[in-house]
PDB file of C-alpha atoms in Angstrom:
ATOM      1  CA  UNK A  48       0.096   0.012   0.102  1.00 51.00           C
ATOM      2  CA  UNK A  49       2.816   2.434   0.918  1.00 53.00           C
ATOM      3  CA  UNK A  50       4.435   1.678  -2.518  1.00 51.00           C
ATOM      4  CA  UNK A  51       1.322   2.482  -4.341  1.00 50.00           C
ATOM      5  CA  UNK A  52       0.603   5.588  -2.488  1.00 51.00           C
ATOM      6  CA  UNK A  53       4.254   6.682  -3.170  1.00 49.00           C
ATOM      7  CA  UNK A  54       3.935   5.948  -6.880  1.00 49.00           C
ATOM      8  CA  UNK A  55       0.746   7.882  -7.155  1.00 50.00           C
ATOM      9  CA  UNK A  56       2.034  10.830  -5.417  1.00 51.00           C
ATOM     10  CA  UNK A  57       5.050  11.076  -7.767  1.00 55.00           C
ATOM     11  CA  UNK A  58       2.580  10.720 -10.733  1.00 54.00           C
ATOM     12  CA  UNK A  59       0.510  13.559  -9.552  1.00 60.00           C
ATOM     13  CA  UNK A  60       3.575  15.919  -9.747  1.00 74.00           C
ATOM     14  CA  UNK A  61       3.805  17.894 -12.948  1.00 85.00           C
ATOM     15  CA  UNK A  62       6.884  17.409 -15.121  1.00 84.00           C
ATOM     16  CA  UNK A  63       7.747  21.188 -14.342  1.00 87.00           C
ATOM     17  CA  UNK A  64       7.384  20.617 -10.671  1.00 90.00           C
ATOM     18  CA  UNK A  65       9.848  17.732 -10.865  1.00 89.00           C
ATOM     19  CA  UNK A  66      12.255  19.822 -12.954  1.00 90.00           C
ATOM     20  CA  UNK A  67      12.059  22.644 -10.373  1.00 92.00           C
ATOM     21  CA  UNK A  68      12.802  20.377  -7.523  1.00 93.00           C
ATOM     22  CA  UNK A  69      15.714  18.593  -9.370  1.00 91.00           C
ATOM     23  CA  UNK A  70      17.367  22.032 -10.042  1.00 92.00           C
ATOM     24  CA  UNK A  71      16.985  23.053  -6.310  1.00 94.00           C
ATOM     25  CA  UNK A  72      18.494  19.769  -5.180  1.00 94.00           C
ATOM     26  CA  UNK A  73      21.436  20.159  -7.631  1.00 94.00           C
ATOM     27  CA  UNK A  74      22.019  23.643  -6.578  1.00 95.00           C
ATOM     28  CA  UNK A  75      25.039  22.672  -4.261  1.00 95.00           C
ATOM     29  CA  UNK A  76      26.176  19.868  -6.641  1.00 94.00           C
ATOM     30  CA  UNK A  77      29.617  20.322  -8.450  1.00 94.00           C
ATOM     31  CA  UNK A  78      29.405  22.616 -11.384  1.00 96.00           C
ATOM     32  CA  UNK A  79      30.019  19.855 -13.987  1.00 95.00           C
ATOM     33  CA  UNK A  80      27.008  18.018 -12.602  1.00 95.00           C
ATOM     34  CA  UNK A  81      24.819  21.269 -12.866  1.00 93.00           C
ATOM     35  CA  UNK A  82      26.014  21.732 -16.349  1.00 94.00           C
ATOM     36  CA  UNK A  83      25.280  18.080 -17.242  1.00 94.00           C
ATOM     37  CA  UNK A  84      21.802  18.354 -15.765  1.00 93.00           C
ATOM     38  CA  UNK A  85      20.994  21.522 -17.861  1.00 91.00           C
ATOM     39  CA  UNK A  86      22.305  19.728 -20.980  1.00 92.00           C
ATOM     40  CA  UNK A  87      19.988  16.662 -20.357  1.00 91.00           C
ATOM     41  CA  UNK A  88      16.818  18.387 -19.084  1.00 89.00           C
ATOM     42  CA  UNK A  89      15.258  18.774 -22.397  1.00 83.00           C
ATOM     43  CA  UNK A  90      15.476  15.044 -23.156  1.00 84.00           C
ATOM     44  CA  UNK A  91      14.549  14.307 -19.595  1.00 82.00           C
ATOM     45  CA  UNK A  92      11.377  16.515 -19.722  1.00 80.00           C
ATOM     46  CA  UNK A  93      10.308  15.046 -22.996  1.00 77.00           C
ATOM     47  CA  UNK A  94      10.710  11.312 -21.660  1.00 74.00           C
ATOM     48  CA  UNK A  95       9.127  12.090 -18.497  1.00 69.00           C
ATOM     49  CA  UNK A  96       6.082  13.580 -20.307  1.00 67.00           C
ATOM     50  CA  UNK A  97       5.722  10.487 -22.638  1.00 70.00           C
ATOM     51  CA  UNK A  98       7.635   7.447 -20.984  1.00 67.00           C
ATOM     52  CA  UNK A  99       7.590   4.081 -22.879  1.00 65.00           C
ATOM     53  CA  UNK A 100       6.044   2.619 -19.646  1.00 68.00           C
ATOM     54  CA  UNK A 101       5.221   4.137 -16.354  1.00 80.00           C
ATOM     55  CA  UNK A 102       6.303   2.865 -13.111  1.00 86.00           C
ATOM     56  CA  UNK A 103       3.373   1.148 -11.514  1.00 92.00           C
ATOM     57  CA  UNK A 104       2.803  -1.055  -8.434  1.00 94.00           C
ATOM     58  CA  UNK A 105       3.563  -4.855  -8.956  1.00 95.00           C
ATOM     59  CA  UNK A 106       0.961  -5.562  -6.196  1.00 94.00           C
ATOM     60  CA  UNK A 107       1.989  -5.969  -2.545  1.00 94.00           C
ATOM     61  CA  UNK A 108       5.398  -4.498  -2.989  1.00 95.00           C
ATOM     62  CA  UNK A 109       7.843  -3.518  -5.815  1.00 96.00           C
ATOM     63  CA  UNK A 110       7.179  -1.737  -9.103  1.00 96.00           C
ATOM     64  CA  UNK A 111       6.264  -2.800 -12.577  1.00 96.00           C
ATOM     65  CA  UNK A 112       6.953  -1.345 -16.060  1.00 94.00           C
ATOM     66  CA  UNK A 113       4.408  -2.828 -18.656  1.00 93.00           C
ATOM     67  CA  UNK A 114       4.340  -6.326 -18.074  1.00 95.00           C
ATOM     68  CA  UNK A 115       7.564  -6.663 -16.271  1.00 97.00           C
ATOM     69  CA  UNK A 116       7.911  -6.402 -12.502  1.00 97.00           C
ATOM     70  CA  UNK A 117      11.087  -6.120 -10.254  1.00 97.00           C
ATOM     71  CA  UNK A 118      11.905  -7.653  -6.927  1.00 97.00           C
ATOM     72  CA  UNK A 119      15.058  -6.765  -4.913  1.00 98.00           C
ATOM     73  CA  UNK A 120      15.641  -8.357  -1.511  1.00 98.00           C
ATOM     74  CA  UNK A 121      18.550  -7.699   1.055  1.00 98.00           C
ATOM     75  CA  UNK A 122      18.714  -9.985   3.985  1.00 98.00           C
ATOM     76  CA  UNK A 123      21.306 -11.254   6.445  1.00 98.00           C
ATOM     77  CA  UNK A 124      22.845 -14.702   5.938  1.00 98.00           C
ATOM     78  CA  UNK A 125      21.966 -17.364   8.551  1.00 97.00           C
ATOM     79  CA  UNK A 126      25.133 -18.995  10.247  1.00 97.00           C
ATOM     80  CA  UNK A 127      26.984 -20.852   7.531  1.00 97.00           C
ATOM     81  CA  UNK A 128      24.433 -19.589   4.923  1.00 97.00           C
ATOM     82  CA  UNK A 129      27.014 -17.746   2.918  1.00 98.00           C
ATOM     83  CA  UNK A 130      29.377 -20.640   2.545  1.00 98.00           C
ATOM     84  CA  UNK A 131      26.259 -22.926   1.550  1.00 97.00           C
ATOM     85  CA  UNK A 132      24.898 -20.651  -0.958  1.00 97.00           C
ATOM     86  CA  UNK A 133      28.255 -19.909  -2.569  1.00 98.00           C
ATOM     87  CA  UNK A 134      28.996 -23.636  -2.942  1.00 97.00           C
ATOM     88  CA  UNK A 135      25.474 -24.256  -4.343  1.00 97.00           C
ATOM     89  CA  UNK A 136      25.896 -21.379  -6.931  1.00 97.00           C
ATOM     90  CA  UNK A 137      29.285 -22.691  -8.001  1.00 97.00           C
ATOM     91  CA  UNK A 138      27.890 -26.143  -8.503  1.00 96.00           C
ATOM     92  CA  UNK A 139      25.029 -24.725 -10.527  1.00 95.00           C
ATOM     93  CA  UNK A 140      27.696 -22.779 -12.784  1.00 94.00           C
ATOM     94  CA  UNK A 141      25.005 -20.509 -13.944  1.00 92.00           C
ATOM     95  CA  UNK A 142      22.573 -23.212 -14.658  1.00 94.00           C
ATOM     96  CA  UNK A 143      19.052 -22.163 -13.667  1.00 94.00           C
ATOM     97  CA  UNK A 144      17.093 -24.216 -16.057  1.00 93.00           C
ATOM     98  CA  UNK A 145      14.749 -25.332 -13.313  1.00 94.00           C
ATOM     99  CA  UNK A 146      13.581 -21.794 -12.883  1.00 93.00           C
ATOM    100  CA  UNK A 147      12.163 -22.023 -16.582  1.00 93.00           C
ATOM    101  CA  UNK A 148       9.293 -24.187 -14.987  1.00 94.00           C
ATOM    102  CA  UNK A 149       8.131 -20.945 -13.291  1.00 95.00           C
ATOM    103  CA  UNK A 150       7.852 -19.575 -16.838  1.00 94.00           C
ATOM    104  CA  UNK A 151       7.852 -15.967 -15.922  1.00 96.00           C
ATOM    105  CA  UNK A 152      11.425 -15.058 -14.735  1.00 96.00           C
ATOM    106  CA  UNK A 153      13.413 -12.693 -16.936  1.00 96.00           C
ATOM    107  CA  UNK A 154      16.756 -12.826 -14.831  1.00 96.00           C
ATOM    108  CA  UNK A 155      18.171 -13.381 -11.345  1.00 96.00           C
ATOM    109  CA  UNK A 156      21.218 -12.014  -9.453  1.00 97.00           C
ATOM    110  CA  UNK A 157      22.812 -13.293  -6.211  1.00 97.00           C
ATOM    111  CA  UNK A 158      25.251 -10.665  -4.773  1.00 98.00           C
ATOM    112  CA  UNK A 159      27.132 -11.295  -1.582  1.00 98.00           C
ATOM    113  CA  UNK A 160      27.584  -7.956   0.451  1.00 98.00           C
ATOM    114  CA  UNK A 161      29.475  -6.827   3.534  1.00 97.00           C
ATOM    115  CA  UNK A 162      31.933  -9.396   3.847  1.00 97.00           C
ATOM    116  CA  UNK A 163      29.471 -12.242   3.233  1.00 98.00           C
ATOM    117  CA  UNK A 164      27.025 -11.238   6.071  1.00 98.00           C
ATOM    118  CA  UNK A 165      24.245 -10.204   3.678  1.00 98.00           C
ATOM    119  CA  UNK A 166      22.675 -11.226   0.388  1.00 98.00           C
ATOM    120  CA  UNK A 167      21.283  -8.962  -2.401  1.00 98.00           C
ATOM    121  CA  UNK A 168      18.846 -10.987  -4.509  1.00 97.00           C
ATOM    122  CA  UNK A 169      17.317  -9.251  -7.472  1.00 97.00           C
ATOM    123  CA  UNK A 170      15.122 -10.522 -10.172  1.00 97.00           C
ATOM    124  CA  UNK A 171      12.667  -9.417 -12.914  1.00 97.00           C
ATOM    125  CA  UNK A 172       9.504 -11.308 -13.679  1.00 97.00           C
ATOM    126  CA  UNK A 173       6.322 -11.139 -15.407  1.00 97.00           C
ATOM    127  CA  UNK A 174       2.936 -10.184 -13.666  1.00 96.00           C
ATOM    128  CA  UNK A 175       1.821  -9.634 -10.090  1.00 97.00           C
ATOM    129  CA  UNK A 176       3.878 -10.119  -6.950  1.00 97.00           C
ATOM    130  CA  UNK A 177       1.580 -12.531  -5.222  1.00 97.00           C
ATOM    131  CA  UNK A 178       1.134 -14.790  -8.314  1.00 96.00           C
ATOM    132  CA  UNK A 179       5.018 -14.686  -8.799  1.00 96.00           C
ATOM    133  CA  UNK A 180       5.662 -16.058  -5.268  1.00 96.00           C
ATOM    134  CA  UNK A 181       2.932 -18.663  -5.505  1.00 96.00           C
ATOM    135  CA  UNK A 182       4.194 -19.933  -8.704  1.00 96.00           C
ATOM    136  CA  UNK A 183       7.621 -20.763  -7.024  1.00 95.00           C
ATOM    137  CA  UNK A 184       5.717 -22.364  -4.180  1.00 95.00           C
ATOM    138  CA  UNK A 185       3.870 -24.619  -6.516  1.00 96.00           C
ATOM    139  CA  UNK A 186       6.589 -25.317  -9.159  1.00 96.00           C
ATOM    140  CA  UNK A 187      10.032 -25.454  -7.442  1.00 96.00           C
ATOM    141  CA  UNK A 188       9.541 -25.470  -3.794  1.00 96.00           C
ATOM    142  CA  UNK A 189      12.670 -27.613  -2.963  1.00 97.00           C
ATOM    143  CA  UNK A 190      14.906 -25.252  -5.197  1.00 96.00           C
ATOM    144  CA  UNK A 191      13.542 -22.406  -3.364  1.00 96.00           C
ATOM    145  CA  UNK A 192      14.128 -23.879   0.090  1.00 97.00           C
ATOM    146  CA  UNK A 193      17.813 -25.022  -0.905  1.00 96.00           C
ATOM    147  CA  UNK A 194      18.487 -21.500  -2.077  1.00 96.00           C
ATOM    148  CA  UNK A 195      16.888 -19.271   0.426  1.00 96.00           C
ATOM    149  CA  UNK A 196      17.383 -21.243   3.604  1.00 97.00           C
ATOM    150  CA  UNK A 197      20.793 -19.269   3.599  1.00 97.00           C
ATOM    151  CA  UNK A 198      18.661 -16.166   4.949  1.00 97.00           C
ATOM    152  CA  UNK A 199      18.432 -15.534   8.497  1.00 98.00           C
ATOM    153  CA  UNK A 200      14.877 -16.448   9.554  1.00 97.00           C
ATOM    154  CA  UNK A 201      13.684 -18.054   6.285  1.00 98.00           C
ATOM    155  CA  UNK A 202      10.500 -19.811   7.372  1.00 97.00           C
ATOM    156  CA  UNK A 203      10.420 -22.500   4.496  1.00 97.00           C
ATOM    157  CA  UNK A 204       8.599 -21.975   1.236  1.00 96.00           C
ATOM    158  CA  UNK A 205       5.398 -23.698   2.458  1.00 96.00           C
ATOM    159  CA  UNK A 206       5.213 -21.668   5.786  1.00 96.00           C
ATOM    160  CA  UNK A 207       2.276 -19.258   5.636  1.00 95.00           C
ATOM    161  CA  UNK A 208       4.753 -16.432   6.714  1.00 96.00           C
ATOM    162  CA  UNK A 209       7.051 -16.806   3.629  1.00 97.00           C
ATOM    163  CA  UNK A 210       5.368 -13.895   1.793  1.00 97.00           C
ATOM    164  CA  UNK A 211       5.710 -11.680   4.832  1.00 97.00           C
ATOM    165  CA  UNK A 212       9.366 -12.767   5.058  1.00 97.00           C
ATOM    166  CA  UNK A 213       9.974 -11.758   1.535  1.00 97.00           C
ATOM    167  CA  UNK A 214       7.987  -8.462   1.684  1.00 97.00           C
ATOM    168  CA  UNK A 215       9.653  -7.432   4.847  1.00 97.00           C
ATOM    169  CA  UNK A 216      12.982  -7.716   3.151  1.00 98.00           C
ATOM    170  CA  UNK A 217      12.089  -6.309  -0.281  1.00 97.00           C
ATOM    171  CA  UNK A 218      13.235  -2.859  -1.342  1.00 97.00           C
ATOM    172  CA  UNK A 219      11.360  -1.419  -4.103  1.00 95.00           C
ATOM    173  CA  UNK A 220      13.284   0.270  -6.909  1.00 94.00           C
ATOM    174  CA  UNK A 221      13.431   3.947  -7.075  1.00 92.00           C
ATOM    175  CA  UNK A 222      14.624   3.946 -10.664  1.00 90.00           C
ATOM    176  CA  UNK A 223      14.632   0.945 -13.096  1.00 91.00           C
ATOM    177  CA  UNK A 224      15.233   0.536 -16.930  1.00 91.00           C
ATOM    178  CA  UNK A 225      13.311  -2.077 -18.807  1.00 92.00           C
ATOM    179  CA  UNK A 226      14.382  -2.385 -22.374  1.00 91.00           C
ATOM    180  CA  UNK A 227      11.251  -4.119 -23.524  1.00 93.00           C
ATOM    181  CA  UNK A 228       8.483  -3.666 -21.013  1.00 92.00           C
ATOM    182  CA  UNK A 229       5.701  -4.900 -23.349  1.00 92.00           C
ATOM    183  CA  UNK A 230       7.400  -8.460 -23.887  1.00 94.00           C
ATOM    184  CA  UNK A 231       6.832 -11.354 -21.371  1.00 96.00           C
ATOM    185  CA  UNK A 232       9.132 -14.207 -21.094  1.00 95.00           C
ATOM    186  CA  UNK A 233       6.755 -16.243 -23.152  1.00 93.00           C
ATOM    187  CA  UNK A 234       6.680 -13.342 -25.845  1.00 93.00           C
ATOM    188  CA  UNK A 235      10.582 -13.482 -26.020  1.00 90.00           C
ATOM    189  CA  UNK A 236      10.516 -17.309 -26.583  1.00 85.00           C
ATOM    190  CA  UNK A 237       8.058 -16.824 -29.379  1.00 89.00           C
ATOM    191  CA  UNK A 238      10.100 -14.051 -31.012  1.00 85.00           C
ATOM    192  CA  UNK A 239      13.211 -16.258 -30.901  1.00 81.00           C
ATOM    193  CA  UNK A 240      11.340 -19.312 -32.451  1.00 85.00           C
ATOM    194  CA  UNK A 241       9.991 -17.006 -35.245  1.00 80.00           C
ATOM    195  CA  UNK A 242      13.387 -15.571 -35.984  1.00 83.00           C
ATOM    196  CA  UNK A 243      15.040 -18.930 -36.016  1.00 79.00           C
ATOM    197  CA  UNK A 244      12.421 -20.180 -38.419  1.00 78.00           C
ATOM    198  CA  UNK A 245      12.861 -17.179 -40.614  1.00 76.00           C
ATOM    199  CA  UNK A 246      16.720 -17.608 -40.787  1.00 78.00           C
ATOM    200  CA  UNK A 247      16.338 -21.348 -41.687  1.00 74.00           C
ATOM    201  CA  UNK A 248      13.859 -20.405 -44.454  1.00 71.00           C
ATOM    202  CA  UNK A 249      16.127 -17.705 -45.824  1.00 76.00           C
ATOM    203  CA  UNK A 250      18.936 -20.104 -45.728  1.00 76.00           C
ATOM    204  CA  UNK A 251      16.958 -22.534 -47.604  1.00 81.00           C
ATOM    205  CA  UNK A 252      15.990 -20.126 -50.562  1.00 83.00           C
ATOM    206  CA  UNK A 253      19.467 -18.318 -50.499  1.00 68.00           C
TER     207      UNK A 253
END
């Protein structure tokens, strides 16, 4: 609810209000930064007035652009959690094909912070927050528990409090770039199939 209220409040500001506020905030910035700001304000004003896709609420928490939503969690490691997760990620060697069973995940990142005391987990996905979490519970629960038991206080994927745990550690993005906010993971797979078929056809007639 807080995320939705904040987003609506920002959207209710006019572009001129935002530019004025930005100039005030940059008043004590280095001269090169103020010059750079003035040099980019025209383009910034244009894109702000007609963005490709507006920042909207992804549901309970987080933001969405078009069909794509973001989720960023920062949480402390449980005792031994950093070592377990690092060994697991090294064994996977970048292979997360099991995540394809969820069908809506664009990407995931696991970043170790503060001398291996915290983990930053970031992902982009299609659709609403609640449905996204429920899909993981239904489709790859074991994989989720193996990965996220590294967090201090992780209740287990089937625990009724798991959504509260995630939401309490999630930090909504203040700014976020999505190259193709109108394309879902399913759309991307379809475009790839069509492109491959077109290339094969051109090869045959070429």
